[in-house]
mmCIF file of C-alpha atoms and ligand atoms in Angstrom:
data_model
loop_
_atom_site.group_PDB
_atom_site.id
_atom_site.type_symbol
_atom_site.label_atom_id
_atom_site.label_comp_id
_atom_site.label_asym_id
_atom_site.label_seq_id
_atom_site.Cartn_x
_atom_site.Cartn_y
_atom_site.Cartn_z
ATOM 1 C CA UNK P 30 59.397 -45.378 -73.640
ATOM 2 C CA UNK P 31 62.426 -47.984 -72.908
ATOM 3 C CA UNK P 32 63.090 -50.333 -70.374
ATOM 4 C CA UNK P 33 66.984 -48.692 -69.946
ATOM 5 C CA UNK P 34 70.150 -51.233 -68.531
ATOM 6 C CA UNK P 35 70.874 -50.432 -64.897
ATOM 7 C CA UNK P 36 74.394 -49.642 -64.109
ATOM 8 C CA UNK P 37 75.921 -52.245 -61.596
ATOM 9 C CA UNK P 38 77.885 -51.124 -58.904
ATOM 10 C CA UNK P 39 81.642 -50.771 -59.827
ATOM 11 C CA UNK P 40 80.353 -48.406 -62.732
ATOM 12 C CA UNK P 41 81.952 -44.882 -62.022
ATOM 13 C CA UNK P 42 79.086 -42.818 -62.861
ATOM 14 C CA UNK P 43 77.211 -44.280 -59.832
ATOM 15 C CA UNK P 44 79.774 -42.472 -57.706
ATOM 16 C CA UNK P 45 79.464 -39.095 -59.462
ATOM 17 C CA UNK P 46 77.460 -35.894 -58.162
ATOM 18 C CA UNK P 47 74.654 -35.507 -60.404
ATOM 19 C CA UNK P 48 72.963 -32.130 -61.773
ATOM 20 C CA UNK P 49 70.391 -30.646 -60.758
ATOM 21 C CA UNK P 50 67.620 -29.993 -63.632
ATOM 22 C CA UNK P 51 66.976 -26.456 -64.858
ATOM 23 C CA UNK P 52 64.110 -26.836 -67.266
ATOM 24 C CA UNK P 53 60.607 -28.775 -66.148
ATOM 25 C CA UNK P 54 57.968 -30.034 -68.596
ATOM 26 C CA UNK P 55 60.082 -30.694 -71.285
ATOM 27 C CA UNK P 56 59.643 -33.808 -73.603
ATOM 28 C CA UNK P 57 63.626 -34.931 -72.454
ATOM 29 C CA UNK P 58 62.493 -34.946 -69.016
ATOM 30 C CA UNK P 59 59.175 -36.251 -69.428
ATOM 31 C CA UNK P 60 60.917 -39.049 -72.026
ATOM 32 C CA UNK P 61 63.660 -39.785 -68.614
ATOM 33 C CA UNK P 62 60.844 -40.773 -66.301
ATOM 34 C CA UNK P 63 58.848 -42.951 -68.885
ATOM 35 C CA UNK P 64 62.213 -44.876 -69.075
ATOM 36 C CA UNK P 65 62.466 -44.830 -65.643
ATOM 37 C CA UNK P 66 59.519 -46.022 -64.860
ATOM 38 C CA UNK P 67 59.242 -48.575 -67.366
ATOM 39 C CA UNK P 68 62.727 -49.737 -66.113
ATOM 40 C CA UNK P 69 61.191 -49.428 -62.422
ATOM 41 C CA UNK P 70 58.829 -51.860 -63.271
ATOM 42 C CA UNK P 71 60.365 -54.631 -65.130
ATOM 43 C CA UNK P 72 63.054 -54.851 -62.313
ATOM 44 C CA UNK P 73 60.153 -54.268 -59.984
ATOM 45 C CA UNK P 74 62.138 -52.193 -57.886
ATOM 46 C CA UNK P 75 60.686 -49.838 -55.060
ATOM 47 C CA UNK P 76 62.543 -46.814 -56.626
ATOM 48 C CA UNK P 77 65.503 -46.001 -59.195
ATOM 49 C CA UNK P 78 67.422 -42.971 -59.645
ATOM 50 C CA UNK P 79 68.639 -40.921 -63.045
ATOM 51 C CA UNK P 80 72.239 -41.862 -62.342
ATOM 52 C CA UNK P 81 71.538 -46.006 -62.185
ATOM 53 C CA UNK P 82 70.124 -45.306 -65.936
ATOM 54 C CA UNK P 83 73.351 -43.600 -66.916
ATOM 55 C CA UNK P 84 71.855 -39.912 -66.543
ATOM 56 C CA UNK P 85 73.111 -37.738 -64.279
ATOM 57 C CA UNK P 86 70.337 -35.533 -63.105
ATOM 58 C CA UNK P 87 68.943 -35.230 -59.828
ATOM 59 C CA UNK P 88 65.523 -37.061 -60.628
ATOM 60 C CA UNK P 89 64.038 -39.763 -58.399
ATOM 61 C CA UNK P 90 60.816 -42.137 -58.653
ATOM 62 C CA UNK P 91 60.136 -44.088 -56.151
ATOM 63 C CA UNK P 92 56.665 -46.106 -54.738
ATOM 64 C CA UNK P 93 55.537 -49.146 -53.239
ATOM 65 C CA UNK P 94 52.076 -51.213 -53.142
ATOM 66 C CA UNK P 95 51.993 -54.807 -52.611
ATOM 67 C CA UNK P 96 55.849 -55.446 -53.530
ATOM 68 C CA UNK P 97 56.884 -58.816 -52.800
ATOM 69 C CA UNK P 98 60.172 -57.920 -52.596
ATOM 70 C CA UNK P 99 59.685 -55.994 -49.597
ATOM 71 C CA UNK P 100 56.241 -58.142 -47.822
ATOM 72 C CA UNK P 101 56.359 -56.453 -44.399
ATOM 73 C CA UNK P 102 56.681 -52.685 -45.773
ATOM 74 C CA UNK P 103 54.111 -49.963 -45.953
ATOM 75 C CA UNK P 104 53.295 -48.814 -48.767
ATOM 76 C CA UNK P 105 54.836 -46.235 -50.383
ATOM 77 C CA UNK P 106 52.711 -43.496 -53.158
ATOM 78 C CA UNK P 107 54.437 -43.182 -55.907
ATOM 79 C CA UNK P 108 56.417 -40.017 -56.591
ATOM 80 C CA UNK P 109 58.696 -37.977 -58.940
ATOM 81 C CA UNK P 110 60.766 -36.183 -56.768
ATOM 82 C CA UNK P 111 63.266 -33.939 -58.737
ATOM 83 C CA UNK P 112 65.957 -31.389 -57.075
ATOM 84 C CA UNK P 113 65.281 -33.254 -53.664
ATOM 85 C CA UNK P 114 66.465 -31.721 -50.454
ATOM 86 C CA UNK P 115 66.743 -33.715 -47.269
ATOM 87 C CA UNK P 116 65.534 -32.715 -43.579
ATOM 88 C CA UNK P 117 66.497 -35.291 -40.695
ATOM 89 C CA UNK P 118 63.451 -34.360 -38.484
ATOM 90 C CA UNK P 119 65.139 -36.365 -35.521
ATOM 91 C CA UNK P 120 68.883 -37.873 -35.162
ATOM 92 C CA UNK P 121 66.751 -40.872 -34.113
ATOM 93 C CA UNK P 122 68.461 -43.970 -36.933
ATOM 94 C CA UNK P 123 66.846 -47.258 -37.529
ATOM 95 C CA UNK P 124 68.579 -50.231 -39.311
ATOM 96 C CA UNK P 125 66.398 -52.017 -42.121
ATOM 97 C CA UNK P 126 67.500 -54.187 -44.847
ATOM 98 C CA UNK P 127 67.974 -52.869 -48.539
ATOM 99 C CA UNK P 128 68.618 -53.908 -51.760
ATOM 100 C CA UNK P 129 69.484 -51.799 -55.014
ATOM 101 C CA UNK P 130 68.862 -52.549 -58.525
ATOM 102 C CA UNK P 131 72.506 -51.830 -58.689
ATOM 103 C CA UNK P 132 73.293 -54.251 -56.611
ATOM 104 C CA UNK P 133 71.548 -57.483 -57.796
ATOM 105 C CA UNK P 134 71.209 -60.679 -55.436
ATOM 106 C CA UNK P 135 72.136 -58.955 -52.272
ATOM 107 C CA UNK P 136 70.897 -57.304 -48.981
ATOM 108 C CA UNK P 137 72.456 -55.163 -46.412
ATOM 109 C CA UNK P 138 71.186 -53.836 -42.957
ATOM 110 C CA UNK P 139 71.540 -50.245 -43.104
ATOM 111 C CA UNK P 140 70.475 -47.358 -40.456
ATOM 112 C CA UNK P 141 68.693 -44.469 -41.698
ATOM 113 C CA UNK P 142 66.700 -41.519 -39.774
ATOM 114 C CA UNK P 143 63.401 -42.854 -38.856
ATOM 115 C CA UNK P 144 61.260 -39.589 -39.590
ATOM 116 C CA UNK P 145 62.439 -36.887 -42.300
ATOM 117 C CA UNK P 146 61.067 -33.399 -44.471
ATOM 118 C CA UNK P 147 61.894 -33.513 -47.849
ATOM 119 C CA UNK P 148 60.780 -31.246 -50.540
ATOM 120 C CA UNK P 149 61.793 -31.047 -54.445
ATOM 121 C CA UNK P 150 59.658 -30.737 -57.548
ATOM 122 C CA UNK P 151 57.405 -32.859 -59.568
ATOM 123 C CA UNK P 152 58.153 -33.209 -63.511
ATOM 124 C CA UNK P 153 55.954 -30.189 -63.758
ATOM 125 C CA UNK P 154 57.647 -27.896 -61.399
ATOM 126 C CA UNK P 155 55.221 -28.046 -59.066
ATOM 127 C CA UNK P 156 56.428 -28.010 -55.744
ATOM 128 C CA UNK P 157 56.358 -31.396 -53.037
ATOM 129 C CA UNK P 158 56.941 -30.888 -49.333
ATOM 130 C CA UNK P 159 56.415 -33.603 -46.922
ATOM 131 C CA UNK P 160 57.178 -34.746 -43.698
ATOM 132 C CA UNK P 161 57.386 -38.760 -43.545
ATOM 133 C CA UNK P 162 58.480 -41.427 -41.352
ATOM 134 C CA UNK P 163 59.251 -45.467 -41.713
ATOM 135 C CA UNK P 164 59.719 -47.216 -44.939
ATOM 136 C CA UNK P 165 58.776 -44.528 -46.878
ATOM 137 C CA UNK P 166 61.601 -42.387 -44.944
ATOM 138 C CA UNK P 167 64.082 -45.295 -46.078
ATOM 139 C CA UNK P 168 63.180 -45.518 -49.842
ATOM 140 C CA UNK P 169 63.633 -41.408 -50.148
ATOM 141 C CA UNK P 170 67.080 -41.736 -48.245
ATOM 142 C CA UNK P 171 67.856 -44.721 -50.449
ATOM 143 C CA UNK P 172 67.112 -43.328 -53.872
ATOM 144 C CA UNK P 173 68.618 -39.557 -52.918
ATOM 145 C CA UNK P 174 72.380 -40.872 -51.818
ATOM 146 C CA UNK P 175 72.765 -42.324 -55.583
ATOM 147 C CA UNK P 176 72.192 -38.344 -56.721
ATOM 148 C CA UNK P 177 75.204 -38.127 -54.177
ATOM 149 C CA UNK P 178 76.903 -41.018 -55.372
ATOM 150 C CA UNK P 179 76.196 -42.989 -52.366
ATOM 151 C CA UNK P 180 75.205 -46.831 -52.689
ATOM 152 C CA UNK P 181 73.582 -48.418 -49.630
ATOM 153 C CA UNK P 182 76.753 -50.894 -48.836
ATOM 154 C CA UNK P 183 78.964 -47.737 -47.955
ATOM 155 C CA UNK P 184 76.575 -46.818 -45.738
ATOM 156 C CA UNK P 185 76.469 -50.453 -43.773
ATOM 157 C CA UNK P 186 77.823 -50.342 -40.513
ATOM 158 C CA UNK P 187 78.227 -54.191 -39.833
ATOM 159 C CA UNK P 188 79.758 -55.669 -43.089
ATOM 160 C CA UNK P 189 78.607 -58.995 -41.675
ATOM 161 C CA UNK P 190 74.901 -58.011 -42.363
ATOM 162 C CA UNK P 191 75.656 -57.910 -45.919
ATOM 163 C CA UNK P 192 74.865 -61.165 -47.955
ATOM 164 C CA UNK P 193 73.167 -62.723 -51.087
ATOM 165 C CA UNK P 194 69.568 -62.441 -51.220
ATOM 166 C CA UNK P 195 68.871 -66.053 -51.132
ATOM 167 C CA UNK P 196 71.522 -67.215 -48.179
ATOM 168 C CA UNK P 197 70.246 -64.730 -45.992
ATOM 169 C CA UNK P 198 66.709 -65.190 -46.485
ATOM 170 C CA UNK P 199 66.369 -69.171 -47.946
ATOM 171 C CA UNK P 200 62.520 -69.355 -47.124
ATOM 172 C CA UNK P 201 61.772 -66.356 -48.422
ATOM 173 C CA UNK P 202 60.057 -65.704 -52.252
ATOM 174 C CA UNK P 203 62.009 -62.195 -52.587
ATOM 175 C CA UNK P 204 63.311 -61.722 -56.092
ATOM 176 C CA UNK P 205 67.086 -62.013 -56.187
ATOM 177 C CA UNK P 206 67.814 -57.955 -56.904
HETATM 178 NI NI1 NI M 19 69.412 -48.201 -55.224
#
């Protein structure tokens, strides 16, 4: 287990198409999502995907609890979601603020569908299928574009709600990344 650097954005990697994984309950895999979730936690992010740790496989964690980084959110549980595929439930978009590990210091407003079905695979192969809604909606959105090489400021509509961390929210106690 490693806490791994995270790739900043202007990395090329980030914008790659990552692959999916063939083989489950391997030691390589299982060794990818200690040092994911090891890295997870000392940035005490709310998710981080394969590609921000220089691997390009489609492999996601993600979860919330009490993250001061993000004090109004619901929780999320936490998840290994591998192979992910996407459902919009409704064309219904909400804007909410994000930050990315790969983008350190900043926030952006961006709009993502409010309710969504997504299924993939644990580390195990075992299947996942669920149907969410809200923050937890966001995070899976969030942490599945970098498998497309998406990173939440091309997805910001308004550039002017795009800003350091600290201007934009002075009174706040939200870590800088
Ligand atoms: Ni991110």
């Amino acid at each position: 287990m490693a806490i791994r650097p995270v790739l900043r954005m202007g990395e090329p990697s980030l914008l790659a198409i990552a692959e999916p994984v063939a083989d489950f309950d391997t030691p390589e895999l299982h060794a990818l999502i200690q040092d994911m979730q090891d890295t997870m936690e000392y940035m005490d992010g709310a998710g981080i995907a394969a590609p921000q740790i220089g691997v390009g496989l489609r492999v996601v964690i993600f979860g919330v609890g009490q993250n001061p980084r993000y004090p109004d959110a619901d929780q999320v549980p936490y998840t290994i979601l591998i192979n992910p595929v996407l459902t919009p439930v409704s064309d219904l978009l909400e804007d909410g603020w994000e930050g990315c590990l790969s983008v350190p210091g900043m926030r952006g407003i961006v709009p993502r569908h409010t309710r969504l079905h997504y299924k993939g695979f644990d580390q195990f192969g075992n299947p996942i299928d669920r149907l969410v809604s809200g923050f937890h909606a966001r995070v899976v959105q969030h942490e599945c574009d970098h498998l497309d090489g998406i990173l939440y400021p091309m997805r910001i509509q308004d550039l002017k709600n795009f800003g350091y961390t600290d201007v934009l929210f002075p009174d706040s106690d939200i870590a800088d990344d």
